[in-house]
CSV table of C-alpha atoms in Angstrom, one decimal:
chain,number,residue,atom,x,y,z
A,181,UNK,CA,1.2,-10.4,9.2
A,182,UNK,CA,-2.2,-11.3,7.9
A,183,UNK,CA,-3.7,-11.9,4.5
A,184,UNK,CA,-4.7,-12.0,1.9
A,185,UNK,CA,-7.1,-9.2,2.5
A,186,UNK,CA,-8.9,-7.0,0.0
A,187,UNK,CA,-7.8,-3.3,0.3
A,188,UNK,CA,-11.0,-2.1,1.8
A,189,UNK,CA,-11.1,-4.8,4.5
A,190,UNK,CA,-7.4,-4.1,5.2
A,191,UNK,CA,-7.8,-0.4,6.0
A,192,UNK,CA,-11.5,0.2,6.9
A,193,UNK,CA,-12.6,-1.2,10.3
A,194,UNK,CA,-16.3,-1.1,9.2
A,195,UNK,CA,-15.7,-3.1,6.1
A,196,UNK,CA,-13.4,-5.5,8.0
A,197,UNK,CA,-16.2,-6.3,10.4
A,198,UNK,CA,-18.4,-7.3,7.5
A,199,UNK,CA,-15.9,-9.1,5.3
A,200,UNK,CA,-13.6,-10.8,7.9
A,201,UNK,CA,-15.6,-13.2,9.9
A,202,UNK,CA,-14.6,-14.7,13.2
A,203,UNK,CA,-12.7,-11.8,14.6
A,204,UNK,CA,-9.4,-13.7,14.4
A,205,UNK,CA,-7.6,-11.2,12.3
A,206,UNK,CA,-6.0,-8.4,14.3
A,207,UNK,CA,-4.8,-6.5,11.3
A,208,UNK,CA,-8.1,-6.3,9.4
A,209,UNK,CA,-9.3,-2.7,9.3
A,210,UNK,CA,-6.0,-1.4,10.8
A,211,UNK,CA,-3.4,-2.3,8.2
A,212,UNK,CA,-0.6,0.3,7.8
A,213,UNK,CA,1.6,-1.7,5.4
A,214,UNK,CA,0.3,-3.2,2.2
A,215,UNK,CA,2.1,-5.9,0.2
A,216,UNK,CA,1.1,-6.6,-3.4
A,217,UNK,CA,1.8,-9.6,-5.6
A,218,UNK,CA,3.5,-7.8,-8.4
A,219,UNK,CA,4.8,-4.4,-9.5
A,220,UNK,CA,1.8,-3.5,-11.7
A,221,UNK,CA,-0.8,-4.2,-9.0
A,222,UNK,CA,1.3,-2.3,-6.4
A,223,UNK,CA,1.8,0.8,-8.7
A,224,UNK,CA,-1.9,0.9,-9.7
A,225,UNK,CA,-3.1,0.7,-6.1
A,226,UNK,CA,-0.4,3.1,-4.8
A,227,UNK,CA,-1.3,5.8,-7.2
A,228,UNK,CA,-5.0,5.4,-6.7
A,229,UNK,CA,-4.8,5.6,-3.0
A,230,UNK,CA,-2.3,8.6,-3.2
A,231,UNK,CA,-4.5,10.5,-5.6
A,232,UNK,CA,-7.9,9.9,-3.8
A,233,UNK,CA,-6.6,10.4,-0.3
A,234,UNK,CA,-4.6,13.5,-0.9
A,235,UNK,CA,-2.0,12.1,1.5
A,236,UNK,CA,1.8,12.0,1.4
A,237,UNK,CA,2.7,8.6,0.1
A,238,UNK,CA,6.0,6.9,1.1
A,239,UNK,CA,7.3,4.4,-1.3
A,240,UNK,CA,6.8,2.2,-3.1
A,241,UNK,CA,9.8,0.2,-1.9
A,242,UNK,CA,10.8,-2.9,-3.9
A,243,UNK,CA,12.4,-5.7,-2.0
A,244,UNK,CA,13.9,-9.0,-3.1
A,245,UNK,CA,16.9,-7.5,-4.8
A,246,UNK,CA,20.3,-7.1,-3.3
A,247,UNK,CA,19.1,-4.0,-1.6
A,248,UNK,CA,15.7,-2.4,-1.2
A,249,UNK,CA,15.0,0.4,-3.8
A,250,UNK,CA,12.5,3.2,-4.2
A,251,UNK,CA,10.6,2.8,-7.5
A,252,UNK,CA,10.2,6.4,-8.8
A,253,UNK,CA,7.5,7.2,-11.3
A,254,UNK,CA,7.9,9.5,-14.3
A,255,UNK,CA,5.6,12.0,-12.7
A,256,UNK,CA,7.3,12.2,-9.3
A,257,UNK,CA,8.3,15.6,-7.9
A,258,UNK,CA,11.3,16.7,-5.8
A,259,UNK,CA,9.1,16.4,-2.7
A,260,UNK,CA,8.2,12.8,-3.6
A,261,UNK,CA,11.9,11.9,-3.7
A,262,UNK,CA,13.1,13.9,-0.7
A,263,UNK,CA,10.1,13.3,1.5
């Protein structure tokens, strides 16, 4: 676990080399799980990354409740739910 990191430094090794000094952060540039401070920030970033990367997105998963839940958006498809 490492952070806080800006999104670009978390997922892009070249950006991480520039922004994260000291080389002490093993996650920088290689993050595969991102945690956001609130639902609004998480939803905005989740949708931006999903749309620009054209990748299959898994989640978002909300925790801190009695059980983890998948937060479905109004625009989700059957593939979004089943996948």
